[in-house]
């Protein structure tokens, strides 16, 4: 046998073992763990193992045992009891160094793990240097890096140290409204929302001076300062009100201005803070607090660019009506909405409240997501009602320019896709994920280049992905797997975004996951057990079970609304896909309320586009109103009082809804 080419003869089953041992040998040499003669002896044994038969055996064979090789030396390791768990705190954007406290004579190389995955041999752009002392270096820490890390000496896994990494984030603040005018004698509310880790504390100033709500019957601070309520405004209440958010690592502030005038009138007609409802009759623009239809664009209205009808009568379609499936808000400037039967989407100018363009797509566009980080809209098309030729298209520069067009990507057989959302803390997203038909894998896509970066196999869990959710806290992806039978649904899978490795099942949680906008709550309606499973991610990156709430409705859709009594808390609002009930659930206390008699939803067969047959849409970060359709009307709900606010009749199949905030 020619030993010089023995490695070329090795079958693929041995390649991973060879690389692992080779890297360990290099580590040992760097740490001067062995003498040169001993290292030579080790390499000879290693070579004889991989070349003994010319090819690798398919049977599992022990490669090298460090215990067997250390013939005369004795390794003695120790870890002080008070160092078994080490908690470190670092501010986002800085670097972190985790040092392993395991000590001893002839200590072997240090192995680091995260969620059970060995980090030493992964090519990670943010964890790439282990140093001479075996420390773990994390460059430019983000919130995905929080969580538990463990270290042990190679060959001695029973003795390990756990490092808990908390990532602190300075506050980021928003106020609402930026400015308002009120007449004397009416009440005025000023709202402030801040995200940060730890939770920021809120403080209000007026014209730079501290407010003293306790000494005033007129002023009230609600929800830990999230709302400043002035009961009956007077002329002297005019001023600049500054909300300041502060935590251990930073401070942020913003100003909300109040003007008290005899005849407070808006200088221009507002087109913001409206719900856009797409129904059979066209587009309805609804002002929720007054239940006022601000504008109605009829189906026969003309598109500005082409002078075509918005919803032309198709062959065999009688009577004429609009068919919509998905809509997205583009930076409070445009709304894009798909018309699957016409193989196009419409662009609605929010300021002008007119349809300005039709963009041609592949046949049957059914789902859109907006990638705010790159200002592009991703469109899933089916090809036909049987989904035989699904494709993904992208519309670049979605918020700029006068003419928009769709670019076809290379992805075929697409079943669905997912783009992680942004929030106050996470303002940029780099990757999307694509699911292909009947394939047990998710494909990681670079949003800038549209190229496939990696395929994460789910084959070991026999999981064909159905839906996906994400929290930036510790970087967990939650995968809902398709059910093979109606009797038993498979549990969700967890993927670590740091390593792109499958961690394993998410307890026994089954169903579609929903994540709160701040990433702190994961809510899953478990239809089989009729429960709402509520999980939380702590500021130290620990995923835990928080509540299991009774779920009296078969959930169709779910929305999060900020709590009106506590800062940095949420209320979940869930609709029924088969009944007239709606569920409110306070995630902090676990308290639930059921709102009844909201009329029947659309029948499932009347909504063939996938997704919920009864959506619920909230009015943004500061809005107290939500909307949800029945088959032939629209309900506006008061989330603060948890009551129906009004019903708008003659809106049929209004199951495509977008909220537009301040414009």
XYZ file of C-alpha atoms in Angstrom:
663
model
C 0.000 0.000 0.000
C 1.124 3.531 -0.740
C 0.665 5.350 2.544
C 1.203 8.754 0.966
C -2.278 8.714 -0.514
C -4.111 6.898 2.247
C -6.045 10.009 3.303
C -7.412 10.356 -0.213
C -8.864 6.865 0.089
C -10.800 7.686 3.272
C -14.539 7.575 2.893
C -16.619 10.599 3.862
C -17.707 8.983 7.129
C -14.208 9.607 8.549
C -13.606 13.166 7.319
C -15.264 14.839 10.293
C -13.294 12.680 12.750
C -10.032 13.371 10.949
C -10.560 17.143 11.025
C -11.588 17.086 14.668
C -8.508 15.117 15.788
C -6.179 17.143 13.595
C -7.408 20.390 15.121
C -7.091 18.967 18.597
C -3.502 17.914 17.853
C -2.757 21.441 16.667
C -4.317 22.878 19.807
C -2.240 20.554 21.982
C 0.912 21.586 20.194
C 0.061 25.279 20.618
C -0.531 24.763 24.328
C 2.773 22.777 24.653
C 0.708 20.031 26.225
C 3.096 17.311 25.018
C 6.769 17.109 24.357
C 7.813 17.055 20.709
C 8.636 13.319 20.849
C 5.294 12.531 22.395
C 3.496 14.657 19.782
C 5.337 12.724 17.052
C 4.208 9.439 18.622
C 0.643 10.782 18.689
C 0.716 11.705 14.981
C 2.109 8.260 14.068
C -0.758 6.586 15.947
C -3.226 8.938 14.289
C -1.805 8.199 10.816
C -1.860 4.443 11.373
C -5.503 4.687 12.415
C -6.745 6.459 9.322
C -4.536 4.522 6.912
C -4.459 1.039 8.368
C -6.812 -0.414 5.732
C -6.329 2.011 2.889
C -9.905 3.123 3.408
C -11.869 3.996 6.526
C -13.990 1.319 8.085
C -17.711 2.002 8.126
C -17.838 0.527 11.615
C -17.332 2.998 14.470
C -13.706 2.792 15.650
C -12.162 4.605 18.601
C -9.718 7.129 17.202
C -7.412 8.113 20.022
C -7.951 8.186 23.752
C -5.952 10.873 25.492
C -6.180 8.768 28.635
C -4.411 5.875 26.868
C -1.726 8.116 25.406
C -0.754 9.753 28.646
C 1.394 6.850 29.769
C 3.408 8.232 32.592
C 1.856 11.635 33.285
C -1.250 12.162 35.440
C -3.726 14.947 34.629
C -5.144 16.568 37.744
C -7.914 19.134 37.220
C -9.905 21.266 39.661
C -12.634 23.888 39.677
C -13.384 25.988 42.746
C -16.945 25.528 43.997
C -17.684 29.258 43.888
C -16.623 29.350 40.224
C -18.848 26.572 38.909
C -21.254 29.240 37.631
C -19.890 32.575 36.432
C -22.211 35.458 35.493
C -20.870 38.124 33.140
C -22.562 41.305 31.955
C -21.510 43.204 28.835
C -22.998 46.158 26.974
C -24.202 45.559 23.426
C -21.607 46.483 20.794
C -18.591 45.769 23.010
C -16.445 42.629 23.092
C -16.587 39.911 25.759
C -13.986 37.491 27.081
C -15.075 34.357 28.941
C -12.195 32.680 30.764
C -12.413 29.050 31.827
C -11.550 28.640 35.514
C -10.647 24.941 35.289
C -7.073 24.568 36.550
C -4.588 21.729 36.858
C -1.414 19.972 35.840
C -1.159 19.244 32.114
C -4.617 20.681 31.487
C -5.816 19.504 28.060
C -7.230 22.025 25.549
C -10.426 23.782 26.596
C -13.624 22.946 24.729
C -16.438 25.525 24.673
C -20.099 24.746 24.097
C -23.286 26.737 23.620
C -26.604 24.913 23.756
C -24.679 21.631 23.537
C -22.863 22.628 20.334
C -19.037 22.701 20.334
C -17.863 26.174 19.275
C -14.124 25.527 18.838
C -14.330 24.163 15.320
C -17.099 26.329 13.882
C -16.215 29.138 11.495
C -18.135 31.930 13.274
C -17.533 35.542 12.345
C -18.223 36.798 15.873
C -16.634 33.956 17.908
C -13.305 33.282 16.295
C -10.398 33.432 18.754
C -9.794 31.114 21.702
C -6.470 32.565 22.787
C -3.507 30.870 24.425
C -5.330 30.382 27.718
C -8.435 28.783 26.208
C -10.634 31.867 26.712
C -13.694 32.450 24.549
C -13.670 35.771 22.691
C -16.900 37.304 21.377
C -16.414 40.373 19.219
C -19.137 43.032 18.956
C -21.649 41.399 21.277
C -25.349 41.545 20.351
C -28.459 40.315 22.137
C -28.274 36.965 20.321
C -25.104 36.153 22.285
C -26.791 36.191 25.687
C -27.302 32.808 27.302
C -25.291 29.938 28.776
C -21.827 28.814 27.673
C -19.892 25.916 29.166
C -16.223 24.962 29.148
C -14.399 21.739 29.969
C -10.989 20.214 29.334
C -10.921 17.832 26.405
C -11.610 14.308 27.629
C -12.983 15.493 30.995
C -16.558 16.565 30.287
C -17.756 15.726 33.798
C -15.865 18.717 35.167
C -17.289 21.839 33.521
C -17.898 25.503 34.240
C -21.046 27.367 33.182
C -20.819 30.978 32.029
C -24.047 33.024 31.984
C -23.797 36.028 29.664
C -26.210 38.941 30.056
C -26.166 41.603 27.349
C -27.291 45.052 28.475
C -28.807 47.500 25.997
C -29.098 51.289 26.469
C -32.667 52.633 26.257
C -34.286 53.524 22.958
C -37.301 55.802 23.307
C -40.392 56.871 21.339
C -43.036 59.439 22.332
C -46.528 59.988 20.970
C -47.768 62.338 19.779
C -44.866 64.549 18.805
C -47.200 67.511 19.011
C -50.873 68.097 19.824
C -53.268 71.010 20.274
C -56.168 70.899 22.751
C -58.855 73.295 23.899
C -59.026 74.292 27.592
C -60.942 71.885 29.794
C -60.346 68.662 27.850
C -57.918 65.912 28.835
C -54.607 65.293 27.105
C -52.461 62.138 27.066
C -48.756 61.997 26.306
C -47.277 58.540 25.745
C -43.713 57.286 26.125
C -42.333 53.858 25.215
C -38.775 52.715 25.921
C -36.983 49.435 25.264
C -33.709 48.469 26.897
C -31.995 45.863 29.076
C -32.519 46.116 32.005
C -35.966 47.710 31.766
C -35.564 51.500 31.692
C -37.177 53.747 34.285
C -39.196 56.680 32.923
C -39.141 60.289 34.107
C -41.083 63.315 32.766
C -39.956 66.954 32.623
C -41.920 70.043 31.590
C -39.839 72.748 29.940
C -36.773 71.165 31.564
C -38.218 71.081 35.083
C -39.259 67.994 37.064
C -42.973 67.221 37.075
C -44.569 66.477 40.439
C -47.682 64.386 39.652
C -48.227 63.407 43.292
C -48.709 67.031 44.324
C -51.141 67.739 41.502
C -54.713 66.520 41.137
C -54.478 67.309 37.462
C -51.490 65.121 36.542
C -51.394 61.316 36.587
C -48.623 58.916 35.664
C -50.001 55.619 34.315
C -48.238 52.306 33.641
C -44.956 53.246 35.370
C -44.779 56.526 33.485
C -45.664 55.172 30.037
C -48.564 57.644 29.932
C -48.766 61.170 31.310
C -52.423 62.154 31.670
C -53.414 65.796 32.153
C -57.004 65.700 33.379
C -58.258 69.142 32.374
C -55.789 71.238 30.433
C -55.264 74.940 31.068
C -53.333 77.549 29.112
C -50.355 77.188 31.440
C -50.104 73.492 30.518
C -48.721 74.506 27.130
C -45.133 73.355 26.927
C -42.500 70.828 25.893
C -42.809 67.593 27.862
C -39.629 65.519 27.882
C -39.710 61.794 28.579
C -36.380 60.451 29.845
C -35.592 56.726 29.908
C -32.636 55.543 31.960
C -31.077 52.194 32.858
C -27.650 50.988 34.039
C -25.936 51.488 30.676
C -27.510 54.551 29.129
C -30.155 57.222 28.792
C -32.427 58.435 25.976
C -35.044 61.171 25.759
C -37.650 62.642 23.440
C -40.104 65.561 23.521
C -43.887 65.661 23.149
C -45.283 69.179 22.778
C -48.706 70.339 23.978
C -50.455 73.540 22.897
C -53.603 74.740 24.671
C -55.618 77.072 22.448
C -59.164 78.421 22.339
C -59.971 76.809 19.001
C -57.450 74.020 18.588
C -57.601 72.963 14.924
C -55.251 70.790 12.987
C -53.238 72.719 10.460
C -53.814 69.998 7.842
C -56.060 67.024 7.390
C -54.316 64.013 8.915
C -53.977 60.854 6.818
C -52.269 58.857 9.566
C -53.527 56.658 12.408
C -55.924 54.803 10.128
C -56.772 51.209 9.285
C -56.798 50.331 5.561
C -59.292 47.528 4.950
C -59.276 45.659 1.618
C -62.636 44.014 0.865
C -64.902 42.940 -2.008
C -66.048 46.551 -2.496
C -62.573 48.123 -2.673
C -60.450 49.903 -0.058
C -61.887 51.450 3.115
C -59.811 53.912 5.153
C -61.117 53.845 8.724
C -60.435 56.254 11.596
C -60.948 53.959 14.617
C -61.568 56.297 17.575
C -64.554 57.952 15.864
C -65.470 54.862 13.803
C -65.411 57.172 10.824
C -64.843 56.068 7.227
C -62.256 58.569 6.155
C -62.226 57.507 2.512
C -63.608 54.713 0.374
C -61.847 53.763 -2.860
C -64.403 51.934 -4.959
C -63.453 48.915 -7.043
C -64.040 50.927 -10.239
C -61.568 53.676 -9.283
C -58.739 54.146 -11.745
C -55.048 53.489 -11.202
C -53.167 56.771 -11.648
C -50.306 55.391 -13.781
C -52.345 53.309 -16.269
C -55.953 54.470 -15.847
C -57.033 50.830 -15.442
C -59.807 49.980 -13.036
C -58.591 48.954 -9.593
C -60.621 45.730 -9.736
C -61.624 45.011 -13.345
C -64.295 42.428 -13.989
C -62.694 39.105 -14.910
C -64.000 36.438 -17.231
C -66.676 34.376 -15.570
C -66.604 36.550 -12.446
C -70.006 37.933 -11.583
C -70.714 40.319 -10.044
C -67.555 42.424 -10.204
C -65.605 42.445 -6.920
C -62.043 42.776 -5.629
C -59.915 39.816 -4.552
C -57.021 40.504 -2.190
C -54.681 38.263 -0.205
C -51.801 40.139 1.487
C -50.754 43.730 2.244
C -47.737 45.465 3.823
C -47.013 48.985 5.066
C -43.920 50.546 3.460
C -42.541 53.164 5.882
C -45.925 54.929 6.257
C -45.521 56.015 2.612
C -47.043 53.223 0.531
C -49.174 50.138 0.995
C -48.481 47.194 -1.298
C -51.413 44.799 -1.698
C -51.617 41.625 -3.799
C -54.365 40.720 -6.274
C -53.756 36.982 -6.811
C -56.282 36.466 -9.608
C -54.789 39.351 -11.602
C -51.120 38.327 -11.112
C -50.159 41.725 -9.789
C -49.946 43.941 -6.757
C -51.182 47.493 -6.340
C -49.254 50.386 -4.819
C -51.361 52.723 -2.682
C -49.955 56.191 -1.976
C -50.873 56.886 1.669
C -50.530 60.683 1.471
C -52.656 60.940 -1.665
C -54.889 57.989 -0.665
C -54.885 56.763 -4.253
C -53.739 53.669 -6.113
C -50.779 54.915 -8.141
C -49.327 51.804 -9.791
C -49.880 48.144 -10.626
C -46.773 45.904 -10.480
C -46.870 42.687 -12.527
C -45.776 39.481 -10.757
C -45.703 35.778 -11.486
C -49.185 34.201 -11.362
C -51.072 34.103 -8.053
C -49.112 36.347 -5.666
C -50.456 35.355 -2.234
C -48.015 36.509 0.462
C -45.744 39.496 1.004
C -43.240 40.501 3.680
C -41.410 43.824 3.870
C -37.660 43.751 4.490
C -37.257 47.185 6.071
C -33.483 46.795 6.428
C -33.007 46.687 2.652
C -36.226 48.471 1.621
C -37.528 45.566 -0.439
C -40.730 43.550 -0.644
C -40.591 39.761 -0.976
C -43.511 38.155 -2.796
C -44.504 34.473 -2.775
C -46.444 33.363 -5.864
C -48.165 30.012 -6.342
C -48.331 29.763 -10.138
C -51.912 28.495 -9.872
C -54.475 27.538 -7.245
C -52.838 24.108 -6.905
C -49.461 25.703 -6.067
C -47.705 23.797 -8.834
C -45.143 26.507 -9.775
C -44.356 28.551 -6.648
C -41.655 31.226 -6.903
C -40.171 34.067 -4.860
C -39.880 37.574 -6.284
C -38.374 40.744 -4.838
C -39.351 44.379 -5.407
C -36.295 46.562 -4.636
C -36.360 50.202 -3.462
C -39.934 49.758 -2.378
C -40.273 53.157 -0.703
C -38.522 55.287 -3.324
C -38.958 55.989 -7.019
C -42.070 56.279 -9.102
C -41.940 52.975 -10.993
C -41.552 49.666 -9.161
C -40.894 46.232 -10.643
C -40.488 42.649 -9.450
C -37.260 40.638 -9.801
C -37.501 36.849 -9.910
C -35.150 34.973 -7.568
C -33.661 31.540 -8.283
C -35.765 29.740 -5.661
C -38.250 27.185 -6.962
C -40.680 24.837 -5.193
C -41.065 27.423 -2.414
C -43.631 26.483 0.182
C -43.170 29.517 2.439
C -40.603 32.022 3.690
C -39.805 34.020 6.817
C -38.084 37.368 7.458
C -37.353 38.212 11.124
C -38.995 41.482 12.167
C -37.191 44.595 13.391
C -37.955 46.547 16.555
C -36.566 49.499 18.521
C -33.428 47.562 19.500
C -32.926 45.414 16.387
C -33.008 47.771 13.400
C -31.202 45.626 10.834
C -31.843 42.066 9.657
C -29.403 40.221 7.372
C -31.035 36.878 6.651
C -34.342 35.356 5.605
C -35.384 31.690 5.565
C -37.058 29.711 2.803
C -38.974 26.425 3.109
C -39.164 24.187 0.049
C -41.974 21.750 -0.658
C -41.797 18.526 1.362
C -38.174 19.164 2.341
C -37.029 18.694 5.973
C -34.794 21.774 5.999
C -34.750 25.561 6.184
C -32.578 27.524 3.772
C -30.789 30.619 5.078
C -30.829 33.453 2.528
C -28.720 36.608 2.363
C -31.248 39.445 1.993
C -28.761 41.668 0.204
C -27.536 39.228 -2.451
C -30.526 36.803 -2.527
C -27.996 33.946 -2.343
C -28.405 30.814 -0.255
C -25.934 30.973 2.646
C -26.634 27.665 4.350
C -29.071 24.787 4.541
C -30.066 23.737 8.056
C -31.238 20.135 7.954
C -34.201 19.031 10.073
C -34.037 15.469 8.788
C -32.956 13.986 12.107
C -36.259 15.199 13.558
C -38.369 14.284 10.491
C -39.566 17.901 10.482
C -40.980 19.574 7.399
C -41.219 23.254 8.455
C -44.630 24.886 8.397
C -43.993 28.242 10.093
C -41.219 30.070 11.899
C -40.736 32.771 14.561
C -37.703 34.503 16.070
C -36.565 36.307 19.194
C -33.361 38.331 19.212
C -32.959 37.550 22.921
C -30.480 34.645 22.854
C -31.211 34.283 19.127
C -33.797 31.478 19.181
C -35.675 30.417 16.049
C -38.883 28.468 16.654
C -39.953 26.012 13.932
C -43.465 24.592 13.664
C -43.353 21.158 12.011
C -46.055 19.691 9.793
C -48.290 17.126 11.445
C -48.308 13.617 10.005
C -51.661 12.888 11.618
C -54.503 14.770 13.272
C -53.968 12.835 16.493
C -50.473 13.962 17.450
C -48.674 17.137 16.367
C -44.856 17.122 16.547
C -43.155 19.550 18.957
C -41.562 22.760 17.764
C -37.837 22.734 17.068
C -35.335 25.295 18.376
C -32.470 26.623 16.239
C -29.619 28.706 17.677
C -28.931 31.674 15.375
C -25.351 31.961 16.690
C -24.352 28.505 15.424
C -27.232 27.774 12.989
C -27.519 24.422 14.771
C -30.692 22.606 15.778
C -30.832 22.556 19.576
C -33.716 20.086 19.694
C -37.435 20.092 20.551
C -38.951 23.064 22.371
C -40.234 21.017 25.324
C -43.528 19.461 24.197
C -44.854 22.720 22.722
C -46.814 22.181 19.504
C -48.444 24.653 17.133
C -47.612 27.976 15.491
C -45.313 30.250 17.543
C -45.907 33.999 17.901
C -43.237 36.307 19.390
C -43.944 39.661 21.056
C -42.426 42.741 19.360
C -39.742 43.068 22.060
C -38.832 39.359 21.815
C -39.574 38.628 25.483
C -42.666 36.440 25.099
C -43.302 33.427 22.871
C -46.976 32.490 22.680
C -48.143 29.248 21.065
C -51.804 28.246 20.722
C -51.862 24.484 21.336
C -55.050 23.464 19.554
C -54.907 19.840 20.713
C -54.750 20.691 24.418
C -56.817 23.907 24.106
C -54.145 25.903 25.912
C -52.159 29.042 25.216
C -48.536 28.224 26.056
C -46.623 31.327 27.171
C -42.815 31.194 27.334
C -40.375 33.947 28.250
C -36.740 34.686 27.530
C -34.944 36.217 30.507
C -32.321 38.943 30.212
C -29.755 36.185 30.760
C -31.030 34.320 27.708
C -32.899 31.528 29.480
C -36.011 30.221 27.724
C -38.603 29.150 30.266
C -42.260 28.225 30.619
C -44.254 31.109 32.087
C -47.974 30.269 31.797
C -50.293 27.684 30.331
C -53.585 29.509 29.890
C -56.958 28.031 29.056
C -57.739 28.697 25.413
C -61.509 28.726 24.854
C -61.171 29.622 21.157
C -59.668 27.703 18.228
C -57.118 30.390 17.381
C -57.019 31.740 13.837
C -54.812 34.791 14.389
C -53.024 36.463 17.285
C -51.807 40.018 17.903
C -49.830 41.707 20.682
C -50.921 44.971 22.256
C -48.888 46.940 24.839
C -50.288 46.771 28.350
C -52.132 49.885 29.532
C -51.320 49.223 33.196
C -47.653 48.104 33.144
C -44.666 49.241 31.134
C -42.810 46.667 29.013
C -45.704 44.196 29.237
C -48.166 42.851 26.687
C -51.716 41.691 26.180
C -52.462 39.000 23.610
C -55.597 39.236 21.477
C -56.625 36.031 19.675
C -59.455 35.430 17.199
C -61.400 32.242 16.548
C -61.387 30.723 13.084
C -64.667 28.897 13.652
C -66.651 30.884 16.214
C -67.659 34.370 17.309
C -65.438 34.671 20.410
C -62.258 36.675 20.904
C -59.698 36.174 23.680
C -57.789 38.796 25.688
C -54.884 37.395 27.742
C -52.673 39.473 30.020
C -49.214 37.910 29.709
C -47.931 39.327 32.976
C -50.724 38.068 35.249
C -52.163 35.253 33.133
C -55.643 36.796 33.445
C -57.940 36.081 30.473
C -61.226 37.539 29.231
C -63.460 36.359 26.406
C -65.346 38.796 24.194
C -68.383 37.110 22.653
C -70.809 37.587 19.771
C -68.524 39.148 17.160
C -70.461 37.376 14.376
C -69.215 34.478 12.279
C -65.823 34.649 10.553
C -65.199 33.927 6.908
C -65.641 30.274 6.044
C -62.311 28.533 5.468
C -63.193 27.807 1.838
C -63.904 31.519 1.309
C -60.264 32.304 2.150
C -58.094 30.000 -0.002
C -54.875 32.037 0.276
C -53.395 30.444 3.380
C -52.967 32.194 6.695
C -55.774 33.057 9.142
C -59.376 33.270 7.953
C -60.025 35.889 10.657
C -57.151 38.313 11.178
C -56.765 40.718 14.079
C -54.666 43.865 13.581
C -53.560 46.243 16.336
C -53.216 49.995 16.077
C -49.483 50.169 16.566
C -47.290 50.799 19.578
C -49.519 53.467 21.135
C -52.937 52.552 19.733
C -55.728 51.280 21.948
C -57.876 50.038 19.061
C -57.818 46.795 17.077
C -59.889 45.597 14.145
C -61.107 42.146 13.124
C -63.535 41.193 10.332
C -66.567 38.973 10.313
C -67.813 37.545 7.021
C -69.729 40.710 6.089
C -68.682 43.447 8.519
C -65.770 44.847 10.500
C -65.446 45.162 14.276
C -63.398 47.876 15.962
C -62.315 46.822 19.469
C -61.219 48.975 22.383
C -58.187 47.125 23.708
C -57.883 49.361 26.749
C -61.414 48.606 27.925
C -61.535 45.156 26.234
C -64.937 45.882 24.711
C -66.390 46.220 21.196
C -66.100 49.843 20.088
C -68.242 49.748 16.957
C -69.252 47.622 13.969
C -68.865 48.838 10.391
C -71.334 47.072 8.137
C -71.211 46.194 4.420
C -67.523 45.249 4.395
C -67.420 41.776 2.876
C -64.330 39.592 3.058
C -62.332 42.398 4.688
C -59.608 39.981 5.797
C -56.655 42.006 4.458
C -55.926 44.907 6.819
C -53.001 47.294 7.369
C -52.443 49.848 10.122
C -50.902 53.195 9.124
C -49.433 55.244 11.966
C -48.090 58.809 11.988
C -47.470 60.061 8.434
